[in-house]
Amino acid sequence: MKPVLFPATVAALMLGIWVVGAFVDLCLLQNNDPKFRCWAGLQVIMIFSCIGAVLTGLMAGLARAALNPFLAFRSAFPESLSAIVAAFVLALVFYATLLWEPDIGGMGGIFFGWLFASFFICGAALVIVRRFVGNS
């Protein structure tokens, strides 16, 4: 169970953050397309959020597997803390990407950029939490 704790937590937190953010934007702030309205727009975003969360979870799992020989934690607390940090930073990166709309190579650049960013941010979160929490 412990090997999947970090990737599953990152994926679940990313899905939750994206869906809550979309709900606030589409339903509460009424920033929706008149064609879709609140619920239909939220359903579309939930589908794409599920796909993005699975990909983010896969990259988190790869980062954990790559760093496991160097950073194996004895308890679940540091991995959970790392997942919270990684999901928070990834949510900020995602929001910044939407806000600033950088030209990073079209859809392919965004797709592979998100995969690489997920891998490196999850790996950095594991290293940083290991540095501050230790091997508890």
mmCIF file with all atom_site columns, C-alpha atoms in Angstrom:
data_model
loop_
_atom_site.group_PDB
_atom_site.id
_atom_site.type_symbol
_atom_site.label_atom_id
_atom_site.label_alt_id
_atom_site.label_comp_id
_atom_site.label_asym_id
_atom_site.label_entity_id
_atom_site.label_seq_id
_atom_site.pdbx_PDB_ins_code
_atom_site.Cartn_x
_atom_site.Cartn_y
_atom_site.Cartn_z
_atom_site.occupancy
_atom_site.B_iso_or_equiv
_atom_site.pdbx_formal_charge
_atom_site.auth_seq_id
_atom_site.auth_comp_id
_atom_site.auth_asym_id
_atom_site.auth_atom_id
_atom_site.pdbx_PDB_model_num
ATOM 1   C CA . MET A 1 1   ? 0.000   0.000  0.000   1.00 0.00 ? 1   MET A CA 1
ATOM 2   C CA . LYS A 1 2   ? 2.795   2.394  0.866   1.00 0.00 ? 2   LYS A CA 1
ATOM 3   C CA . PRO A 1 3   ? 4.350   2.477  -2.660  1.00 0.00 ? 3   PRO A CA 1
ATOM 4   C CA . VAL A 1 4   ? 1.127   3.863  -4.135  1.00 0.00 ? 4   VAL A CA 1
ATOM 5   C CA . LEU A 1 5   ? 0.409   6.326  -1.319  1.00 0.00 ? 5   LEU A CA 1
ATOM 6   C CA . PHE A 1 6   ? 2.388   9.222  -2.813  1.00 0.00 ? 6   PHE A CA 1
ATOM 7   C CA . PRO A 1 7   ? 1.161   8.942  -6.446  1.00 0.00 ? 7   PRO A CA 1
ATOM 8   C CA . ALA A 1 8   ? -2.448  8.258  -5.457  1.00 0.00 ? 8   ALA A CA 1
ATOM 9   C CA . THR A 1 9   ? -2.498  11.191 -3.039  1.00 0.00 ? 9   THR A CA 1
ATOM 10  C CA . VAL A 1 10  ? -1.000  13.555 -5.606  1.00 0.00 ? 10  VAL A CA 1
ATOM 11  C CA . ALA A 1 11  ? -3.538  12.438 -8.234  1.00 0.00 ? 11  ALA A CA 1
ATOM 12  C CA . ALA A 1 12  ? -6.497  12.704 -5.855  1.00 0.00 ? 12  ALA A CA 1
ATOM 13  C CA . LEU A 1 13  ? -5.455  16.131 -4.594  1.00 0.00 ? 13  LEU A CA 1
ATOM 14  C CA . MET A 1 14  ? -4.902  17.433 -8.129  1.00 0.00 ? 14  MET A CA 1
ATOM 15  C CA . LEU A 1 15  ? -8.317  16.142 -9.213  1.00 0.00 ? 15  LEU A CA 1
ATOM 16  C CA . GLY A 1 16  ? -9.951  17.742 -6.184  1.00 0.00 ? 16  GLY A CA 1
ATOM 17  C CA . ILE A 1 17  ? -8.186  21.069 -6.648  1.00 0.00 ? 17  ILE A CA 1
ATOM 18  C CA . TRP A 1 18  ? -9.089  21.239 -10.337 1.00 0.00 ? 18  TRP A CA 1
ATOM 19  C CA . VAL A 1 19  ? -12.741 20.320 -9.807  1.00 0.00 ? 19  VAL A CA 1
ATOM 20  C CA . VAL A 1 20  ? -13.192 22.721 -6.884  1.00 0.00 ? 20  VAL A CA 1
ATOM 21  C CA . GLY A 1 21  ? -11.488 25.496 -8.874  1.00 0.00 ? 21  GLY A CA 1
ATOM 22  C CA . ALA A 1 22  ? -13.707 24.817 -11.879 1.00 0.00 ? 22  ALA A CA 1
ATOM 23  C CA . PHE A 1 23  ? -16.813 24.770 -9.682  1.00 0.00 ? 23  PHE A CA 1
ATOM 24  C CA . VAL A 1 24  ? -15.915 28.124 -8.168  1.00 0.00 ? 24  VAL A CA 1
ATOM 25  C CA . ASP A 1 25  ? -15.131 29.621 -11.569 1.00 0.00 ? 25  ASP A CA 1
ATOM 26  C CA . LEU A 1 26  ? -18.058 28.194 -13.537 1.00 0.00 ? 26  LEU A CA 1
ATOM 27  C CA . CYS A 1 27  ? -20.854 28.001 -11.000 1.00 0.00 ? 27  CYS A CA 1
ATOM 28  C CA . LEU A 1 28  ? -20.158 30.508 -8.268  1.00 0.00 ? 28  LEU A CA 1
ATOM 29  C CA . LEU A 1 29  ? -18.484 33.260 -10.316 1.00 0.00 ? 29  LEU A CA 1
ATOM 30  C CA . GLN A 1 30  ? -20.621 32.526 -13.414 1.00 0.00 ? 30  GLN A CA 1
ATOM 31  C CA . ASN A 1 31  ? -17.631 32.558 -15.808 1.00 0.00 ? 31  ASN A CA 1
ATOM 32  C CA . ASN A 1 32  ? -19.150 29.948 -18.079 1.00 0.00 ? 32  ASN A CA 1
ATOM 33  C CA . ASP A 1 33  ? -20.037 29.518 -21.706 1.00 0.00 ? 33  ASP A CA 1
ATOM 34  C CA . PRO A 1 34  ? -23.764 30.154 -22.293 1.00 0.00 ? 34  PRO A CA 1
ATOM 35  C CA . LYS A 1 35  ? -23.913 26.922 -24.292 1.00 0.00 ? 35  LYS A CA 1
ATOM 36  C CA . PHE A 1 36  ? -22.697 24.726 -21.429 1.00 0.00 ? 36  PHE A CA 1
ATOM 37  C CA . ARG A 1 37  ? -23.839 26.594 -18.311 1.00 0.00 ? 37  ARG A CA 1
ATOM 38  C CA . CYS A 1 38  ? -22.624 25.431 -14.925 1.00 0.00 ? 38  CYS A CA 1
ATOM 39  C CA . TRP A 1 39  ? -23.199 21.687 -14.741 1.00 0.00 ? 39  TRP A CA 1
ATOM 40  C CA . ALA A 1 40  ? -22.376 20.741 -18.348 1.00 0.00 ? 40  ALA A CA 1
ATOM 41  C CA . GLY A 1 41  ? -19.199 22.816 -18.283 1.00 0.00 ? 41  GLY A CA 1
ATOM 42  C CA . LEU A 1 42  ? -18.221 21.231 -14.981 1.00 0.00 ? 42  LEU A CA 1
ATOM 43  C CA . GLN A 1 43  ? -18.735 17.751 -16.446 1.00 0.00 ? 43  GLN A CA 1
ATOM 44  C CA . VAL A 1 44  ? -16.418 18.519 -19.365 1.00 0.00 ? 44  VAL A CA 1
ATOM 45  C CA . ILE A 1 45  ? -13.764 19.891 -17.029 1.00 0.00 ? 45  ILE A CA 1
ATOM 46  C CA . MET A 1 46  ? -14.124 16.872 -14.737 1.00 0.00 ? 46  MET A CA 1
ATOM 47  C CA . ILE A 1 47  ? -13.389 14.507 -17.639 1.00 0.00 ? 47  ILE A CA 1
ATOM 48  C CA . PHE A 1 48  ? -10.223 16.363 -18.601 1.00 0.00 ? 48  PHE A CA 1
ATOM 49  C CA . SER A 1 49  ? -9.267  16.723 -14.932 1.00 0.00 ? 49  SER A CA 1
ATOM 50  C CA . CYS A 1 50  ? -9.475  12.961 -14.495 1.00 0.00 ? 50  CYS A CA 1
ATOM 51  C CA . ILE A 1 51  ? -7.152  12.446 -17.457 1.00 0.00 ? 51  ILE A CA 1
ATOM 52  C CA . GLY A 1 52  ? -4.714  15.068 -16.147 1.00 0.00 ? 52  GLY A CA 1
ATOM 53  C CA . ALA A 1 53  ? -4.826  13.671 -12.613 1.00 0.00 ? 53  ALA A CA 1
ATOM 54  C CA . VAL A 1 54  ? -4.047  10.153 -13.831 1.00 0.00 ? 54  VAL A CA 1
ATOM 55  C CA . LEU A 1 55  ? -1.087  11.425 -15.849 1.00 0.00 ? 55  LEU A CA 1
ATOM 56  C CA . THR A 1 56  ? 0.111   13.464 -12.878 1.00 0.00 ? 56  THR A CA 1
ATOM 57  C CA . GLY A 1 57  ? -0.212  10.404 -10.641 1.00 0.00 ? 57  GLY A CA 1
ATOM 58  C CA . LEU A 1 58  ? 1.814   8.331  -13.105 1.00 0.00 ? 58  LEU A CA 1
ATOM 59  C CA . MET A 1 59  ? 4.580   10.929 -13.133 1.00 0.00 ? 59  MET A CA 1
ATOM 60  C CA . ALA A 1 60  ? 4.487   11.099 -9.331  1.00 0.00 ? 60  ALA A CA 1
ATOM 61  C CA . GLY A 1 61  ? 4.848   7.311  -9.240  1.00 0.00 ? 61  GLY A CA 1
ATOM 62  C CA . LEU A 1 62  ? 7.814   7.466  -11.611 1.00 0.00 ? 62  LEU A CA 1
ATOM 63  C CA . ALA A 1 63  ? 9.445   10.176 -9.501  1.00 0.00 ? 63  ALA A CA 1
ATOM 64  C CA . ARG A 1 64  ? 8.930   8.133  -6.333  1.00 0.00 ? 64  ARG A CA 1
ATOM 65  C CA . ALA A 1 65  ? 10.286  4.978  -7.999  1.00 0.00 ? 65  ALA A CA 1
ATOM 66  C CA . ALA A 1 66  ? 13.327  6.838  -9.327  1.00 0.00 ? 66  ALA A CA 1
ATOM 67  C CA . LEU A 1 67  ? 14.127  8.401  -5.950  1.00 0.00 ? 67  LEU A CA 1
ATOM 68  C CA . ASN A 1 68  ? 13.107  5.473  -3.724  1.00 0.00 ? 68  ASN A CA 1
ATOM 69  C CA . PRO A 1 69  ? 16.609  3.964  -3.436  1.00 0.00 ? 69  PRO A CA 1
ATOM 70  C CA . PHE A 1 70  ? 17.880  7.325  -2.139  1.00 0.00 ? 70  PHE A CA 1
ATOM 71  C CA . LEU A 1 71  ? 14.872  8.608  -0.188  1.00 0.00 ? 71  LEU A CA 1
ATOM 72  C CA . ALA A 1 72  ? 12.968  5.623  1.182   1.00 0.00 ? 72  ALA A CA 1
ATOM 73  C CA . PHE A 1 73  ? 10.721  6.839  4.006   1.00 0.00 ? 73  PHE A CA 1
ATOM 74  C CA . ARG A 1 74  ? 9.918   4.562  6.952   1.00 0.00 ? 74  ARG A CA 1
ATOM 75  C CA . SER A 1 75  ? 6.477   6.029  7.662   1.00 0.00 ? 75  SER A CA 1
ATOM 76  C CA . ALA A 1 76  ? 3.601   7.337  5.590   1.00 0.00 ? 76  ALA A CA 1
ATOM 77  C CA . PHE A 1 77  ? 3.625   10.865 7.077   1.00 0.00 ? 77  PHE A CA 1
ATOM 78  C CA . PRO A 1 78  ? 6.540   12.252 5.000   1.00 0.00 ? 78  PRO A CA 1
ATOM 79  C CA . GLU A 1 79  ? 5.104   10.789 1.808   1.00 0.00 ? 79  GLU A CA 1
ATOM 80  C CA . SER A 1 80  ? 1.711   12.328 2.551   1.00 0.00 ? 80  SER A CA 1
ATOM 81  C CA . LEU A 1 81  ? 3.329   15.670 3.326   1.00 0.00 ? 81  LEU A CA 1
ATOM 82  C CA . SER A 1 82  ? 5.334   15.446 0.100   1.00 0.00 ? 82  SER A CA 1
ATOM 83  C CA . ALA A 1 83  ? 2.143   14.745 -1.842  1.00 0.00 ? 83  ALA A CA 1
ATOM 84  C CA . ILE A 1 84  ? 0.412   17.780 -0.339  1.00 0.00 ? 84  ILE A CA 1
ATOM 85  C CA . VAL A 1 85  ? 3.382   20.015 -1.176  1.00 0.00 ? 85  VAL A CA 1
ATOM 86  C CA . ALA A 1 86  ? 3.643   18.631 -4.723  1.00 0.00 ? 86  ALA A CA 1
ATOM 87  C CA . ALA A 1 87  ? -0.096  19.006 -5.399  1.00 0.00 ? 87  ALA A CA 1
ATOM 88  C CA . PHE A 1 88  ? -0.113  22.575 -4.079  1.00 0.00 ? 88  PHE A CA 1
ATOM 89  C CA . VAL A 1 89  ? 2.867   23.584 -6.246  1.00 0.00 ? 89  VAL A CA 1
ATOM 90  C CA . LEU A 1 90  ? 1.439   21.795 -9.294  1.00 0.00 ? 90  LEU A CA 1
ATOM 91  C CA . ALA A 1 91  ? -1.882  23.579 -8.819  1.00 0.00 ? 91  ALA A CA 1
ATOM 92  C CA . LEU A 1 92  ? -0.042  26.913 -8.730  1.00 0.00 ? 92  LEU A CA 1
ATOM 93  C CA . VAL A 1 93  ? 1.917   25.996 -11.877 1.00 0.00 ? 93  VAL A CA 1
ATOM 94  C CA . PHE A 1 94  ? -1.306  24.969 -13.628 1.00 0.00 ? 94  PHE A CA 1
ATOM 95  C CA . TYR A 1 95  ? -3.041  28.194 -12.631 1.00 0.00 ? 95  TYR A CA 1
ATOM 96  C CA . ALA A 1 96  ? -0.034  30.269 -13.733 1.00 0.00 ? 96  ALA A CA 1
ATOM 97  C CA . THR A 1 97  ? -0.026  28.481 -17.090 1.00 0.00 ? 97  THR A CA 1
ATOM 98  C CA . LEU A 1 98  ? -3.697  29.298 -17.586 1.00 0.00 ? 98  LEU A CA 1
ATOM 99  C CA . LEU A 1 99  ? -3.198  32.886 -16.478 1.00 0.00 ? 99  LEU A CA 1
ATOM 100 C CA . TRP A 1 100 ? -0.074  33.736 -18.488 1.00 0.00 ? 100 TRP A CA 1
ATOM 101 C CA . GLU A 1 101 ? -0.700  31.500 -21.529 1.00 0.00 ? 101 GLU A CA 1
ATOM 102 C CA . PRO A 1 102 ? 2.958   30.865 -22.393 1.00 0.00 ? 102 PRO A CA 1
ATOM 103 C CA . ASP A 1 103 ? 3.763   29.793 -25.941 1.00 0.00 ? 103 ASP A CA 1
ATOM 104 C CA . ILE A 1 104 ? 5.499   26.486 -25.248 1.00 0.00 ? 104 ILE A CA 1
ATOM 105 C CA . GLY A 1 105 ? 4.930   24.562 -28.452 1.00 0.00 ? 105 GLY A CA 1
ATOM 106 C CA . GLY A 1 106 ? 1.192   24.168 -28.781 1.00 0.00 ? 106 GLY A CA 1
ATOM 107 C CA . MET A 1 107 ? -0.694  21.202 -27.348 1.00 0.00 ? 107 MET A CA 1
ATOM 108 C CA . GLY A 1 108 ? 2.322   18.877 -27.561 1.00 0.00 ? 108 GLY A CA 1
ATOM 109 C CA . GLY A 1 109 ? 4.456   21.326 -25.621 1.00 0.00 ? 109 GLY A CA 1
ATOM 110 C CA . ILE A 1 110 ? 1.785   21.741 -22.979 1.00 0.00 ? 110 ILE A CA 1
ATOM 111 C CA . PHE A 1 111 ? 1.280   17.970 -22.690 1.00 0.00 ? 111 PHE A CA 1
ATOM 112 C CA . PHE A 1 112 ? 4.947   17.024 -22.386 1.00 0.00 ? 112 PHE A CA 1
ATOM 113 C CA . GLY A 1 113 ? 5.697   20.141 -20.357 1.00 0.00 ? 113 GLY A CA 1
ATOM 114 C CA . TRP A 1 114 ? 3.052   19.087 -17.835 1.00 0.00 ? 114 TRP A CA 1
ATOM 115 C CA . LEU A 1 115 ? 4.496   15.567 -17.680 1.00 0.00 ? 115 LEU A CA 1
ATOM 116 C CA . PHE A 1 116 ? 8.045   16.820 -17.096 1.00 0.00 ? 116 PHE A CA 1
ATOM 117 C CA . ALA A 1 117 ? 6.880   19.468 -14.623 1.00 0.00 ? 117 ALA A CA 1
ATOM 118 C CA . SER A 1 118 ? 4.915   16.844 -12.689 1.00 0.00 ? 118 SER A CA 1
ATOM 119 C CA . PHE A 1 119 ? 7.936   14.545 -12.553 1.00 0.00 ? 119 PHE A CA 1
ATOM 120 C CA . PHE A 1 120 ? 10.362  17.220 -11.408 1.00 0.00 ? 120 PHE A CA 1
ATOM 121 C CA . ILE A 1 121 ? 8.024   18.938 -8.951  1.00 0.00 ? 121 ILE A CA 1
ATOM 122 C CA . CYS A 1 122 ? 7.062   15.629 -7.350  1.00 0.00 ? 122 CYS A CA 1
ATOM 123 C CA . GLY A 1 123 ? 10.715  14.631 -7.128  1.00 0.00 ? 123 GLY A CA 1
ATOM 124 C CA . ALA A 1 124 ? 11.647  18.001 -5.647  1.00 0.00 ? 124 ALA A CA 1
ATOM 125 C CA . ALA A 1 125 ? 8.825   17.733 -3.090  1.00 0.00 ? 125 ALA A CA 1
ATOM 126 C CA . LEU A 1 126 ? 10.120  14.324 -1.999  1.00 0.00 ? 126 LEU A CA 1
ATOM 127 C CA . VAL A 1 127 ? 13.671  15.660 -1.650  1.00 0.00 ? 127 VAL A CA 1
ATOM 128 C CA . ILE A 1 128 ? 12.616  18.815 0.213   1.00 0.00 ? 128 ILE A CA 1
ATOM 129 C CA . VAL A 1 129 ? 10.379  16.987 2.663   1.00 0.00 ? 129 VAL A CA 1
ATOM 130 C CA . ARG A 1 130 ? 13.134  14.418 3.223   1.00 0.00 ? 130 ARG A CA 1
ATOM 131 C CA . ARG A 1 131 ? 15.532  17.250 3.989   1.00 0.00 ? 131 ARG A CA 1
ATOM 132 C CA . PHE A 1 132 ? 13.269  18.946 6.532   1.00 0.00 ? 132 PHE A CA 1
ATOM 133 C CA . VAL A 1 133 ? 11.399  16.012 8.068   1.00 0.00 ? 133 VAL A CA 1
ATOM 134 C CA . GLY A 1 134 ? 14.106  13.393 7.899   1.00 0.00 ? 134 GLY A CA 1
ATOM 135 C CA . ASN A 1 135 ? 13.620  9.651  7.566   1.00 0.00 ? 135 ASN A CA 1
ATOM 136 C CA . SER A 1 136 ? 10.752  9.238  10.007  1.00 0.00 ? 136 SER A CA 1
#
